[in-house]
Each structure stands twice: as C-alpha cells, then as structure tokens.
C-alpha cells in the first residue's frame, strides 16, 4: 500500500516539510484527522445514488439533470486535480486541505436546499460541483501528507487511508436510505453527510492554521510523461477503470432498485460490494508486485469487473449477491493495480508524481463519461440492459490496455 502514496509536492523547492506537531500525541491526532478526511471523500457519490428514485420523484428532476449530477463531480476530479500542487505551493498543503474540507461541507449543506420558485435543481448542481472540486484537491494532496508525515508507519497509515476511502463509499451507500426512512425525506439523507465533514473541519483547523507559511517554487525533473506511449497506455487503463468505478457509485443502487430490490437491501448490497473492494485494494497491489510483469493480473481483474457489472444488470436476480460481490472484488483490485502501475512503470519519484497527475487529470476527466453513458442509455432505452453491454465492452478494452500497461517496461 505505501507504493500507492504519491507525493504531489515532490517538485517543490524548497522541499515541503512534514506537518508541524509538538508531540507524539499531536502526531496521533494528525493521523486521526487525515484518516477522517479520507472517510469523507466518497459519500457525495454513493449517498446521492442511494436515494436517487426519491429525489427524482420529489424534486421532479428531468433526465438530463440526473445525468449531469452523476457526471459533473467525477469530471471535476480531473479538472481540479492539476490545481492542487499549485495551491499547495502558495498556501501549504495543510491549509489547502482545510479549505477543501470547508468547501466540501458547504457543498453537502447546499445540495438539498430548496430555492423558492426554482426547486432543488440549482442547489443540487451547485453543491455537487463544489463537492467535486473539493474532493479533487484532497485526492491529490492527502496521499503526500500521509507519506511525508508517517515515513516509519507507511504500511499502517497507507492501509488506514485506503480503507477510509472505501469505507466512505460504503457508509454513504448503506446509511443514506435508513436516514431517509427515519426522517421521512430525502433531504435529511443528504444533509446527514455534512455533519462528519464539518467535524473534520473543526478537528483539523488547529493543525492547519499553525503551519508556517513558506512560498515554494516548482522545478522540472523526471521524464516527460506526455510523450511516453507507456504513460498513455497506463493512463487509458486508468480511464477505463474510472469509467466503471464511478458508475458503481452513481448507478449500482438505482440498477438494483430497477430490478425490484428495495432501497434498504440495495444499499446493503452496494455496501457489501464496496467492502469487497477494500479486500481487493489491500491484496492486489502486493500480488501484482510479486510478478515479473502485471499483464495477467491486469487482464483478469478488468474482465472480472466488466463481467460482474454486466451480470448485476442482466444476470439471474437470484444470484444478485454473487454478481455484486464479484463486481466489488474485481473493481477494488482493478483500481489498486491501475494505481500500482504508477510505481511499477516509473524509475524515480518525480516521474511517478507526473504520471500520477496525468492519470488523475485525464483518468477522472474522461472516466466521467462512464456515468454519462449509463445515464444516456438508460434515458434512451428505459432500462439498464444496454449499459450492461457497455460494461462488457469497457471491461474488454480495460483488459487490452491493462495487458499493454502491464508489460515490464518504464515510462
């Protein structure tokens, strides 16, 4: 897991220093804050999906709005990712993380607000966009802080950080519908997730504000990844896995409910699938690193993911737990091995950081087309059968580019 933690500030001069804490207790407090930040980075995706039918019915959302609301936050992960190192050089990574969590909290609070005469759509759009931008900054900067501040506990912290990210999606999928049932309205199900985000802002505030303000400059080191065919093969592999990964967060719960499964059970199924993602993400990188190349494992997990997604849509409903479990195990492994390619295909940490930036910018930017296509196909056909065929194609393409990216070559 430590190999997945790429320092986005590696090109800074002077080099970014560890977060200033005054004691071992302060270091432990920092560790809790960083893990809690990770625990808030996926609820925005899975919580919306968990009550999507209720939102559509009550807010009267048109089809295009549902497609936009499931696509925009993923697109913004790619759009805002390149800004994170720039902001960190100016303000410091800790302050940028604090600001991002504040924006995330504001976005989560804004999403369910109803505007007189305009309904819920304007605030859903604005709040979702704010959340996507904030998560993009955290996605880029948080791994570097974990790696920089805990060099002697990388295995532990890397595992906790990765688990927190997956748990975030599982919590959003599993608890949003019960909160909606208890409160009687979908707005409460969405508002609920602003509470843990606000708690993190309050906890992290004293850590961030006492960090020294140091201006940094960027230096150019490492290979030019944009001119490397291997870098593009790895990046396209990332694009294809992102198309499936964020479609799980956005559409798996509505797919299951479309098959006649009640909201509470659908949420549990999505949560179980994401818990299996955790297992895949924990074991797949270590397994991949043991091989001389990663062609076989990349191909296998890509086909597992595409097949699991398709079977969740049109496989026998009696085996739906099996299909969603297969999807979760495959998706977690696929995401992890795609990220592992950053370290296995580069020779130095500067090139690794550049490849990571390229993969996040292009990968998330184009990866959002997965949620877009699923929405468009559902709107055009009235069900998700065509989306199942789409994921068979995406899984096959991911297998092809995973095979190419898995060759024992360097950027």
mmCIF file of C-alpha atoms in Angstrom:
data_model
loop_
_atom_site.group_PDB
_atom_site.id
_atom_site.type_symbol
_atom_site.label_atom_id
_atom_site.label_comp_id
_atom_site.label_asym_id
_atom_site.label_seq_id
_atom_site.Cartn_x
_atom_site.Cartn_y
_atom_site.Cartn_z
ATOM 1 C CA UNK A 1 0.000 0.000 0.000
ATOM 2 C CA UNK A 2 2.792 2.564 0.613
ATOM 3 C CA UNK A 3 3.600 2.373 -3.098
ATOM 4 C CA UNK A 4 0.220 3.933 -3.895
ATOM 5 C CA UNK A 5 1.018 7.090 -1.893
ATOM 6 C CA UNK A 6 2.451 9.582 -4.392
ATOM 7 C CA UNK A 7 3.730 12.940 -3.150
ATOM 8 C CA UNK A 8 2.219 15.621 -5.393
ATOM 9 C CA UNK A 9 4.647 18.219 -3.923
ATOM 10 C CA UNK A 10 7.821 16.350 -4.843
ATOM 11 C CA UNK A 11 8.834 19.025 -7.405
ATOM 12 C CA UNK A 12 8.794 21.880 -4.886
ATOM 13 C CA UNK A 13 11.809 23.995 -3.897
ATOM 14 C CA UNK A 14 12.395 24.249 -1.010
ATOM 15 C CA UNK A 15 11.082 20.759 -0.296
ATOM 16 C CA UNK A 16 7.824 20.588 1.616
ATOM 17 C CA UNK A 17 8.447 19.746 5.269
ATOM 18 C CA UNK A 18 6.351 17.421 7.471
ATOM 19 C CA UNK A 19 3.342 18.876 9.233
ATOM 20 C CA UNK A 20 4.494 20.620 12.411
ATOM 21 C CA UNK A 21 3.294 18.840 15.557
ATOM 22 C CA UNK A 22 4.757 19.191 19.047
ATOM 23 C CA UNK A 23 4.440 15.677 20.498
ATOM 24 C CA UNK A 24 3.660 12.033 19.804
ATOM 25 C CA UNK A 25 0.115 12.751 20.903
ATOM 26 C CA UNK A 26 -0.030 15.531 18.331
ATOM 27 C CA UNK A 27 1.195 13.113 15.643
ATOM 28 C CA UNK A 28 -1.508 10.644 16.613
ATOM 29 C CA UNK A 29 -4.073 13.463 16.445
ATOM 30 C CA UNK A 30 -2.827 14.327 12.943
ATOM 31 C CA UNK A 31 -3.163 10.681 11.887
ATOM 32 C CA UNK A 32 -6.779 10.639 13.050
ATOM 33 C CA UNK A 33 -7.501 13.850 11.127
ATOM 34 C CA UNK A 34 -6.022 12.529 7.870
ATOM 35 C CA UNK A 35 -7.928 9.248 8.113
ATOM 36 C CA UNK A 36 -11.158 11.145 8.869
ATOM 37 C CA UNK A 37 -10.593 13.309 5.792
ATOM 38 C CA UNK A 38 -10.353 10.131 3.726
ATOM 39 C CA UNK A 39 -13.566 8.911 5.354
ATOM 40 C CA UNK A 40 -15.453 11.837 3.765
ATOM 41 C CA UNK A 41 -14.211 11.633 0.176
ATOM 42 C CA UNK A 42 -16.791 9.287 -1.418
ATOM 43 C CA UNK A 43 -20.051 9.823 0.477
ATOM 44 C CA UNK A 44 -21.098 12.512 -2.001
ATOM 45 C CA UNK A 45 -21.237 9.895 -4.787
ATOM 46 C CA UNK A 46 -22.883 6.949 -3.036
ATOM 47 C CA UNK A 47 -25.344 8.935 -0.901
ATOM 48 C CA UNK A 48 -26.945 10.589 -3.932
ATOM 49 C CA UNK A 49 -27.321 7.232 -5.691
ATOM 50 C CA UNK A 50 -28.912 5.620 -2.633
ATOM 51 C CA UNK A 51 -31.993 7.885 -2.774
ATOM 52 C CA UNK A 52 -31.981 8.792 -6.471
ATOM 53 C CA UNK A 53 -35.519 7.470 -7.187
ATOM 54 C CA UNK A 54 -36.895 9.525 -4.271
ATOM 55 C CA UNK A 55 -35.030 12.644 -5.415
ATOM 56 C CA UNK A 56 -36.323 12.276 -8.970
ATOM 57 C CA UNK A 57 -39.900 11.766 -7.803
ATOM 58 C CA UNK A 58 -39.987 14.583 -5.246
ATOM 59 C CA UNK A 59 -37.812 17.196 -6.959
ATOM 60 C CA UNK A 60 -39.125 16.444 -10.444
ATOM 61 C CA UNK A 61 -35.644 16.241 -11.917
ATOM 62 C CA UNK A 62 -35.519 15.932 -15.713
ATOM 63 C CA UNK A 63 -33.455 13.127 -17.215
ATOM 64 C CA UNK A 64 -30.646 15.429 -18.295
ATOM 65 C CA UNK A 65 -30.246 16.731 -14.736
ATOM 66 C CA UNK A 66 -29.753 13.224 -13.340
ATOM 67 C CA UNK A 67 -27.077 12.564 -15.963
ATOM 68 C CA UNK A 68 -25.320 15.853 -15.156
ATOM 69 C CA UNK A 69 -25.476 15.300 -11.390
ATOM 70 C CA UNK A 70 -23.842 11.882 -11.699
ATOM 71 C CA UNK A 71 -21.223 13.075 -14.204
ATOM 72 C CA UNK A 72 -20.114 16.537 -13.070
ATOM 73 C CA UNK A 73 -18.434 15.606 -9.769
ATOM 74 C CA UNK A 74 -16.263 12.972 -11.455
ATOM 75 C CA UNK A 75 -15.347 15.363 -14.276
ATOM 76 C CA UNK A 76 -14.296 17.978 -11.732
ATOM 77 C CA UNK A 77 -11.958 15.453 -10.090
ATOM 78 C CA UNK A 78 -9.930 15.660 -13.284
ATOM 79 C CA UNK A 79 -10.385 19.394 -13.867
ATOM 80 C CA UNK A 80 -9.229 20.485 -10.403
ATOM 81 C CA UNK A 81 -6.532 17.836 -9.827
ATOM 82 C CA UNK A 82 -3.766 19.879 -11.569
ATOM 83 C CA UNK A 83 -4.580 22.911 -9.371
ATOM 84 C CA UNK A 84 -3.817 21.105 -6.116
ATOM 85 C CA UNK A 85 0.027 21.322 -6.292
ATOM 86 C CA UNK A 86 -0.205 24.952 -7.440
ATOM 87 C CA UNK A 87 -2.367 25.904 -4.470
ATOM 88 C CA UNK A 88 -0.152 23.901 -2.104
ATOM 89 C CA UNK A 89 2.937 25.835 -3.230
ATOM 90 C CA UNK A 90 1.155 29.091 -2.457
ATOM 91 C CA UNK A 91 -0.716 28.298 0.762
ATOM 92 C CA UNK A 92 0.674 24.994 2.050
ATOM 93 C CA UNK A 93 -0.911 21.563 1.693
ATOM 94 C CA UNK A 94 -2.479 21.622 5.156
ATOM 95 C CA UNK A 95 -4.311 24.900 4.565
ATOM 96 C CA UNK A 96 -5.490 23.747 1.140
ATOM 97 C CA UNK A 97 -6.841 20.537 2.680
ATOM 98 C CA UNK A 98 -8.635 22.561 5.350
ATOM 99 C CA UNK A 99 -10.151 24.865 2.729
ATOM 100 C CA UNK A 100 -11.192 21.891 0.601
ATOM 101 C CA UNK A 101 -12.955 20.250 3.552
ATOM 102 C CA UNK A 102 -14.737 23.527 4.302
ATOM 103 C CA UNK A 103 -15.907 23.738 0.671
ATOM 104 C CA UNK A 104 -16.964 20.075 0.817
ATOM 105 C CA UNK A 105 -19.031 20.772 3.950
ATOM 106 C CA UNK A 106 -20.641 23.806 2.310
ATOM 107 C CA UNK A 107 -21.440 21.796 -0.810
ATOM 108 C CA UNK A 108 -23.029 18.991 1.207
ATOM 109 C CA UNK A 109 -25.141 21.535 3.103
ATOM 110 C CA UNK A 110 -26.167 23.286 -0.109
ATOM 111 C CA UNK A 111 -27.207 20.213 -2.114
ATOM 112 C CA UNK A 112 -30.647 19.576 -0.535
ATOM 113 C CA UNK A 113 -31.696 23.239 -0.191
ATOM 114 C CA UNK A 114 -34.897 24.216 -1.991
ATOM 115 C CA UNK A 115 -34.924 27.574 -3.776
ATOM 116 C CA UNK A 116 -38.258 29.354 -3.891
ATOM 117 C CA UNK A 117 -39.598 29.224 -7.422
ATOM 118 C CA UNK A 118 -36.713 27.136 -8.735
ATOM 119 C CA UNK A 119 -36.928 23.942 -6.706
ATOM 120 C CA UNK A 120 -33.959 21.800 -5.752
ATOM 121 C CA UNK A 121 -32.133 21.646 -9.073
ATOM 122 C CA UNK A 122 -29.954 24.818 -8.809
ATOM 123 C CA UNK A 123 -28.596 23.911 -5.377
ATOM 124 C CA UNK A 124 -28.129 20.253 -6.294
ATOM 125 C CA UNK A 125 -25.998 21.343 -9.234
ATOM 126 C CA UNK A 126 -24.000 23.986 -7.346
ATOM 127 C CA UNK A 127 -23.495 21.860 -4.239
ATOM 128 C CA UNK A 128 -22.448 18.786 -6.218
ATOM 129 C CA UNK A 129 -19.954 20.854 -8.245
ATOM 130 C CA UNK A 130 -18.437 22.305 -5.060
ATOM 131 C CA UNK A 131 -18.071 18.812 -3.608
ATOM 132 C CA UNK A 132 -16.365 17.506 -6.745
ATOM 133 C CA UNK A 133 -13.838 20.362 -6.775
ATOM 134 C CA UNK A 134 -13.050 19.929 -3.069
ATOM 135 C CA UNK A 135 -12.592 16.164 -3.346
ATOM 136 C CA UNK A 136 -10.228 16.656 -6.297
ATOM 137 C CA UNK A 137 -7.861 18.721 -4.140
ATOM 138 C CA UNK A 138 -7.984 16.186 -1.304
ATOM 139 C CA UNK A 139 -7.405 13.270 -3.689
ATOM 140 C CA UNK A 140 -4.137 14.805 -4.860
ATOM 141 C CA UNK A 141 -2.689 16.216 -1.620
ATOM 142 C CA UNK A 142 -3.765 13.748 1.044
ATOM 143 C CA UNK A 143 -1.577 10.790 -0.060
ATOM 144 C CA UNK A 144 1.524 13.006 0.006
ATOM 145 C CA UNK A 145 0.823 14.166 3.562
ATOM 146 C CA UNK A 146 0.331 10.577 4.709
ATOM 147 C CA UNK A 147 3.633 9.588 3.104
ATOM 148 C CA UNK A 148 5.560 12.649 4.327
ATOM 149 C CA UNK A 149 4.299 12.726 7.919
ATOM 150 C CA UNK A 150 4.433 8.996 8.652
ATOM 151 C CA UNK A 151 7.556 7.617 6.926
ATOM 152 C CA UNK A 152 8.034 4.967 9.640
ATOM 153 C CA UNK A 153 4.365 3.910 9.685
ATOM 154 C CA UNK A 154 3.657 3.849 5.967
ATOM 155 C CA UNK A 155 2.200 0.333 5.967
ATOM 156 C CA UNK A 156 -0.253 1.147 8.746
ATOM 157 C CA UNK A 157 -1.176 4.622 7.528
ATOM 158 C CA UNK A 158 -1.369 3.569 3.888
ATOM 159 C CA UNK A 159 -3.767 0.791 4.815
ATOM 160 C CA UNK A 160 -5.887 3.048 7.034
ATOM 161 C CA UNK A 161 -6.027 5.760 4.370
ATOM 162 C CA UNK A 162 -7.097 3.327 1.627
ATOM 163 C CA UNK A 163 -9.634 1.625 3.877
ATOM 164 C CA UNK A 164 -11.098 5.004 4.864
ATOM 165 C CA UNK A 165 -11.671 5.934 1.215
ATOM 166 C CA UNK A 166 -13.527 2.668 0.520
ATOM 167 C CA UNK A 167 -15.420 2.853 3.817
ATOM 168 C CA UNK A 168 -16.596 6.334 2.853
ATOM 169 C CA UNK A 169 -18.401 4.984 -0.194
ATOM 170 C CA UNK A 170 -19.771 2.018 1.765
ATOM 171 C CA UNK A 171 -21.144 4.255 4.520
ATOM 172 C CA UNK A 172 -22.830 6.569 2.028
ATOM 173 C CA UNK A 173 -24.455 3.624 0.267
ATOM 174 C CA UNK A 174 -25.509 1.791 3.419
ATOM 175 C CA UNK A 175 -26.759 4.558 5.729
ATOM 176 C CA UNK A 176 -28.357 7.176 3.476
ATOM 177 C CA UNK A 177 -31.545 5.221 2.812
ATOM 178 C CA UNK A 178 -32.108 4.322 6.510
ATOM 179 C CA UNK A 179 -31.649 8.004 7.426
ATOM 180 C CA UNK A 180 -34.196 8.912 4.740
ATOM 181 C CA UNK A 181 -36.666 6.325 6.119
ATOM 182 C CA UNK A 182 -36.189 7.541 9.697
ATOM 183 C CA UNK A 183 -36.501 11.238 8.815
ATOM 184 C CA UNK A 184 -39.165 10.861 6.141
ATOM 185 C CA UNK A 185 -37.469 12.982 3.464
ATOM 186 C CA UNK A 186 -34.515 12.524 1.116
ATOM 187 C CA UNK A 187 -33.068 15.911 2.035
ATOM 188 C CA UNK A 188 -32.231 14.600 5.504
ATOM 189 C CA UNK A 189 -30.424 11.647 3.946
ATOM 190 C CA UNK A 190 -28.143 14.044 2.068
ATOM 191 C CA UNK A 191 -27.773 16.658 4.812
ATOM 192 C CA UNK A 192 -26.597 13.981 7.227
ATOM 193 C CA UNK A 193 -23.207 13.697 5.463
ATOM 194 C CA UNK A 194 -22.361 17.343 6.077
ATOM 195 C CA UNK A 195 -22.058 16.530 9.790
ATOM 196 C CA UNK A 196 -18.923 14.324 9.641
ATOM 197 C CA UNK A 197 -17.324 16.724 7.137
ATOM 198 C CA UNK A 198 -17.937 19.680 9.476
ATOM 199 C CA UNK A 199 -16.460 17.734 12.407
ATOM 200 C CA UNK A 200 -13.276 17.143 10.404
ATOM 201 C CA UNK A 201 -13.011 20.864 9.614
ATOM 202 C CA UNK A 202 -13.177 21.694 13.327
ATOM 203 C CA UNK A 203 -10.666 18.979 14.249
ATOM 204 C CA UNK A 204 -8.167 19.862 11.516
ATOM 205 C CA UNK A 205 -8.425 23.645 11.948
ATOM 206 C CA UNK A 206 -5.869 23.997 14.791
ATOM 207 C CA UNK A 207 -3.377 21.783 12.929
ATOM 208 C CA UNK A 208 -3.630 23.697 9.647
ATOM 209 C CA UNK A 209 -3.530 27.260 10.958
ATOM 210 C CA UNK A 210 -0.337 26.812 12.960
ATOM 211 C CA UNK A 211 1.709 25.595 9.993
ATOM 212 C CA UNK A 212 4.407 28.066 8.833
ATOM 213 C CA UNK A 213 3.751 29.913 5.599
ATOM 214 C CA UNK A 214 6.514 29.113 3.097
ATOM 215 C CA UNK A 215 6.479 30.048 -0.574
ATOM 216 C CA UNK A 216 7.611 27.220 -2.866
ATOM 217 C CA UNK A 217 8.632 27.126 -6.495
ATOM 218 C CA UNK A 218 8.230 24.297 -8.964
ATOM 219 C CA UNK A 219 11.227 22.603 -10.560
ATOM 220 C CA UNK A 220 11.106 20.346 -13.598
ATOM 221 C CA UNK A 221 12.525 16.873 -13.023
ATOM 222 C CA UNK A 222 11.723 13.374 -14.227
ATOM 223 C CA UNK A 223 10.570 12.102 -17.613
ATOM 224 C CA UNK A 224 8.065 13.919 -19.836
ATOM 225 C CA UNK A 225 5.154 11.547 -19.365
ATOM 226 C CA UNK A 226 3.008 13.233 -22.004
ATOM 227 C CA UNK A 227 5.373 11.986 -24.723
ATOM 228 C CA UNK A 228 5.572 8.405 -23.448
ATOM 229 C CA UNK A 229 3.494 5.678 -25.107
ATOM 230 C CA UNK A 230 3.710 3.597 -21.925
ATOM 231 C CA UNK A 231 2.374 6.522 -19.885
ATOM 232 C CA UNK A 232 -0.596 6.790 -22.238
ATOM 233 C CA UNK A 233 -1.301 3.070 -22.040
ATOM 234 C CA UNK A 234 -1.300 3.255 -18.234
ATOM 235 C CA UNK A 235 -3.483 6.372 -18.342
ATOM 236 C CA UNK A 236 -6.060 4.822 -20.687
ATOM 237 C CA UNK A 237 -6.139 1.797 -18.378
ATOM 238 C CA UNK A 238 -6.930 4.278 -15.585
ATOM 239 C CA UNK A 239 -9.637 5.957 -17.702
ATOM 240 C CA UNK A 240 -11.409 2.648 -18.318
ATOM 241 C CA UNK A 241 -11.285 1.578 -14.678
ATOM 242 C CA UNK A 242 -12.580 5.016 -13.614
ATOM 243 C CA UNK A 243 -15.492 4.662 -16.056
ATOM 244 C CA UNK A 244 -16.554 1.513 -14.222
ATOM 245 C CA UNK A 245 -15.581 2.599 -10.703
ATOM 246 C CA UNK A 246 -17.612 5.801 -10.578
ATOM 247 C CA UNK A 247 -20.504 4.161 -12.404
ATOM 248 C CA UNK A 248 -20.699 1.749 -9.453
ATOM 249 C CA UNK A 249 -21.015 4.681 -7.037
ATOM 250 C CA UNK A 250 -23.525 6.527 -9.225
ATOM 251 C CA UNK A 251 -25.670 3.778 -10.707
ATOM 252 C CA UNK A 252 -25.364 0.412 -8.916
ATOM 253 C CA UNK A 253 -28.033 1.255 -6.318
ATOM 254 C CA UNK A 254 -30.516 2.539 -8.970
ATOM 255 C CA UNK A 255 -29.752 -0.565 -11.086
ATOM 256 C CA UNK A 256 -30.556 -2.880 -8.180
ATOM 257 C CA UNK A 257 -33.752 -0.983 -7.366
ATOM 258 C CA UNK A 258 -34.748 -1.150 -11.025
ATOM 259 C CA UNK A 259 -34.505 -4.947 -10.681
ATOM 260 C CA UNK A 260 -37.111 -4.883 -7.903
ATOM 261 C CA UNK A 261 -34.831 -4.774 -4.854
ATOM 262 C CA UNK A 262 -35.984 -2.432 -2.080
ATOM 263 C CA UNK A 263 -33.898 0.625 -1.172
ATOM 264 C CA UNK A 264 -32.561 -0.695 2.128
ATOM 265 C CA UNK A 265 -31.417 -4.016 0.664
ATOM 266 C CA UNK A 266 -29.931 -2.297 -2.380
ATOM 267 C CA UNK A 267 -27.898 -0.071 -0.066
ATOM 268 C CA UNK A 268 -26.629 -3.110 1.832
ATOM 269 C CA UNK A 269 -25.654 -4.803 -1.429
ATOM 270 C CA UNK A 270 -23.705 -1.771 -2.592
ATOM 271 C CA UNK A 271 -22.012 -1.531 0.812
ATOM 272 C CA UNK A 272 -21.072 -5.215 0.691
ATOM 273 C CA UNK A 273 -19.691 -4.756 -2.812
ATOM 274 C CA UNK A 274 -17.570 -1.829 -1.632
ATOM 275 C CA UNK A 275 -16.318 -3.769 1.415
ATOM 276 C CA UNK A 276 -15.082 -6.407 -1.035
ATOM 277 C CA UNK A 277 -13.432 -3.565 -2.925
ATOM 278 C CA UNK A 278 -11.404 -2.948 0.231
ATOM 279 C CA UNK A 279 -10.172 -6.540 0.220
ATOM 280 C CA UNK A 280 -9.211 -6.326 -3.420
ATOM 281 C CA UNK A 281 -7.439 -2.996 -2.952
ATOM 282 C CA UNK A 282 -5.451 -4.344 0.005
ATOM 283 C CA UNK A 283 -4.208 -7.575 -1.573
ATOM 284 C CA UNK A 284 -3.985 -6.861 -5.315
ATOM 285 C CA UNK A 285 -1.000 -4.422 -5.222
ATOM 286 C CA UNK A 286 1.188 -6.806 -3.209
ATOM 287 C CA UNK A 287 0.249 -9.656 -5.530
ATOM 288 C CA UNK A 288 0.915 -7.575 -8.643
ATOM 289 C CA UNK A 289 4.352 -6.504 -7.384
ATOM 290 C CA UNK A 290 5.422 -10.138 -6.962
ATOM 291 C CA UNK A 291 5.158 -10.863 -10.683
ATOM 292 C CA UNK A 292 7.786 -10.062 -13.294
ATOM 293 C CA UNK A 293 5.047 -8.173 -15.161
ATOM 294 C CA UNK A 294 1.388 -7.462 -14.478
ATOM 295 C CA UNK A 295 -0.231 -8.467 -17.766
ATOM 296 C CA UNK A 296 -2.118 -11.456 -16.352
ATOM 297 C CA UNK A 297 -3.498 -9.804 -13.217
ATOM 298 C CA UNK A 298 -4.467 -6.598 -15.056
ATOM 299 C CA UNK A 299 -6.382 -8.605 -17.649
ATOM 300 C CA UNK A 300 -8.094 -10.837 -15.097
ATOM 301 C CA UNK A 301 -9.385 -8.082 -12.792
ATOM 302 C CA UNK A 302 -10.580 -5.977 -15.756
ATOM 303 C CA UNK A 303 -12.673 -8.881 -17.058
ATOM 304 C CA UNK A 304 -13.963 -9.622 -13.534
ATOM 305 C CA UNK A 305 -15.140 -6.042 -13.165
ATOM 306 C CA UNK A 306 -16.822 -5.720 -16.545
ATOM 307 C CA UNK A 307 -18.434 -9.134 -16.197
ATOM 308 C CA UNK A 308 -19.583 -8.504 -12.626
ATOM 309 C CA UNK A 309 -21.172 -5.200 -13.608
ATOM 310 C CA UNK A 310 -22.962 -6.725 -16.604
ATOM 311 C CA UNK A 311 -24.235 -9.676 -14.565
ATOM 312 C CA UNK A 312 -25.513 -7.286 -11.876
ATOM 313 C CA UNK A 313 -27.683 -5.785 -14.614
ATOM 314 C CA UNK A 314 -28.994 -8.819 -16.514
ATOM 315 C CA UNK A 315 -27.782 -11.927 -14.662
ATOM 316 C CA UNK A 316 -30.294 -14.085 -12.707
ATOM 317 C CA UNK A 317 -31.623 -11.951 -9.866
ATOM 318 C CA UNK A 318 -31.490 -14.963 -7.505
ATOM 319 C CA UNK A 319 -27.679 -14.699 -7.641
ATOM 320 C CA UNK A 320 -27.524 -10.913 -7.356
ATOM 321 C CA UNK A 321 -25.405 -11.060 -4.191
ATOM 322 C CA UNK A 322 -22.863 -13.139 -6.101
ATOM 323 C CA UNK A 323 -22.757 -10.732 -9.036
ATOM 324 C CA UNK A 324 -22.343 -7.627 -6.870
ATOM 325 C CA UNK A 325 -19.694 -9.424 -4.806
ATOM 326 C CA UNK A 326 -17.779 -10.363 -7.962
ATOM 327 C CA UNK A 327 -18.054 -6.751 -9.113
ATOM 328 C CA UNK A 328 -16.734 -5.421 -5.804
ATOM 329 C CA UNK A 329 -13.755 -7.758 -5.615
ATOM 330 C CA UNK A 330 -12.881 -7.069 -9.241
ATOM 331 C CA UNK A 331 -13.327 -3.301 -9.008
ATOM 332 C CA UNK A 332 -11.220 -2.924 -5.863
ATOM 333 C CA UNK A 333 -8.441 -4.998 -7.397
ATOM 334 C CA UNK A 334 -8.680 -3.137 -10.715
ATOM 335 C CA UNK A 335 -8.437 0.302 -9.113
ATOM 336 C CA UNK A 336 -5.499 -0.776 -6.959
ATOM 337 C CA UNK A 337 -3.467 -2.358 -9.773
ATOM 338 C CA UNK A 338 -4.112 0.661 -12.013
ATOM 339 C CA UNK A 339 -2.641 2.908 -9.306
ATOM 340 C CA UNK A 340 0.185 0.446 -8.678
ATOM 341 C CA UNK A 341 1.293 0.960 -12.281
ATOM 342 C CA UNK A 342 2.443 4.438 -11.228
ATOM 343 C CA UNK A 343 5.294 2.971 -9.203
ATOM 344 C CA UNK A 344 5.975 -0.138 -11.272
ATOM 345 C CA UNK A 345 6.287 1.736 -14.577
ATOM 346 C CA UNK A 346 8.483 4.625 -13.349
ATOM 347 C CA UNK A 347 12.137 4.826 -12.194
ATOM 348 C CA UNK A 348 12.026 7.860 -9.875
ATOM 349 C CA UNK A 349 9.594 9.718 -7.628
ATOM 350 C CA UNK A 350 9.457 12.808 -9.874
ATOM 351 C CA UNK A 351 8.281 10.773 -12.863
ATOM 352 C CA UNK A 352 5.860 8.914 -10.583
ATOM 353 C CA UNK A 353 4.321 12.216 -9.458
ATOM 354 C CA UNK A 354 3.990 13.426 -13.052
ATOM 355 C CA UNK A 355 2.398 10.140 -14.149
ATOM 356 C CA UNK A 356 0.021 10.318 -11.176
ATOM 357 C CA UNK A 357 -1.022 13.831 -12.176
ATOM 358 C CA UNK A 358 -1.558 12.752 -15.766
ATOM 359 C CA UNK A 359 -3.599 9.723 -14.687
ATOM 360 C CA UNK A 360 -5.794 11.732 -12.345
ATOM 361 C CA UNK A 361 -6.359 14.633 -14.735
ATOM 362 C CA UNK A 362 -7.069 12.550 -17.834
ATOM 363 C CA UNK A 363 -8.361 9.488 -15.977
ATOM 364 C CA UNK A 364 -11.048 11.233 -13.961
ATOM 365 C CA UNK A 365 -11.845 13.755 -16.687
ATOM 366 C CA UNK A 366 -12.550 11.081 -19.308
ATOM 367 C CA UNK A 367 -13.609 8.493 -16.744
ATOM 368 C CA UNK A 368 -16.712 10.551 -16.038
ATOM 369 C CA UNK A 369 -18.005 9.549 -19.475
ATOM 370 C CA UNK A 370 -18.893 6.180 -17.924
ATOM 371 C CA UNK A 371 -21.591 7.675 -15.706
ATOM 372 C CA UNK A 372 -22.661 9.906 -18.603
ATOM 373 C CA UNK A 373 -23.110 6.976 -20.997
ATOM 374 C CA UNK A 374 -25.021 4.894 -18.449
ATOM 375 C CA UNK A 375 -27.414 7.788 -17.872
ATOM 376 C CA UNK A 376 -27.884 8.434 -21.569
ATOM 377 C CA UNK A 377 -28.506 4.767 -22.342
ATOM 378 C CA UNK A 378 -30.996 4.464 -19.506
ATOM 379 C CA UNK A 379 -32.834 7.568 -20.706
ATOM 380 C CA UNK A 380 -32.923 6.301 -24.291
ATOM 381 C CA UNK A 381 -33.973 2.689 -23.594
ATOM 382 C CA UNK A 382 -35.851 2.913 -20.299
ATOM 383 C CA UNK A 383 -33.725 0.267 -18.570
ATOM 384 C CA UNK A 384 -30.086 -0.661 -17.916
ATOM 385 C CA UNK A 385 -29.683 -3.611 -20.310
ATOM 386 C CA UNK A 386 -27.733 -1.576 -22.856
ATOM 387 C CA UNK A 387 -25.497 -0.324 -20.027
ATOM 388 C CA UNK A 388 -24.699 -3.959 -19.215
ATOM 389 C CA UNK A 389 -23.495 -4.481 -22.772
ATOM 390 C CA UNK A 390 -21.489 -1.258 -22.485
ATOM 391 C CA UNK A 391 -19.643 -2.564 -19.440
ATOM 392 C CA UNK A 392 -18.767 -5.789 -21.208
ATOM 393 C CA UNK A 393 -17.106 -3.647 -23.886
ATOM 394 C CA UNK A 394 -15.380 -1.386 -21.349
ATOM 395 C CA UNK A 395 -14.150 -4.406 -19.401
ATOM 396 C CA UNK A 396 -12.727 -5.950 -22.574
ATOM 397 C CA UNK A 397 -10.977 -2.688 -23.518
ATOM 398 C CA UNK A 398 -9.606 -2.381 -19.970
ATOM 399 C CA UNK A 399 -8.220 -5.908 -20.331
ATOM 400 C CA UNK A 400 -6.461 -4.936 -23.576
ATOM 401 C CA UNK A 401 -4.896 -1.764 -22.195
ATOM 402 C CA UNK A 402 -4.185 -3.449 -18.870
ATOM 403 C CA UNK A 403 -2.239 -6.101 -20.748
ATOM 404 C CA UNK A 404 -0.265 -3.398 -22.553
ATOM 405 C CA UNK A 405 0.311 -1.367 -19.375
ATOM 406 C CA UNK A 406 1.370 -4.500 -17.516
ATOM 407 C CA UNK A 407 4.456 -5.144 -19.650
ATOM 408 C CA UNK A 408 7.751 -4.859 -17.807
ATOM 409 C CA UNK A 409 8.745 -1.505 -19.310
ATOM 410 C CA UNK A 410 9.299 2.008 -17.957
ATOM 411 C CA UNK A 411 7.958 5.437 -18.779
#
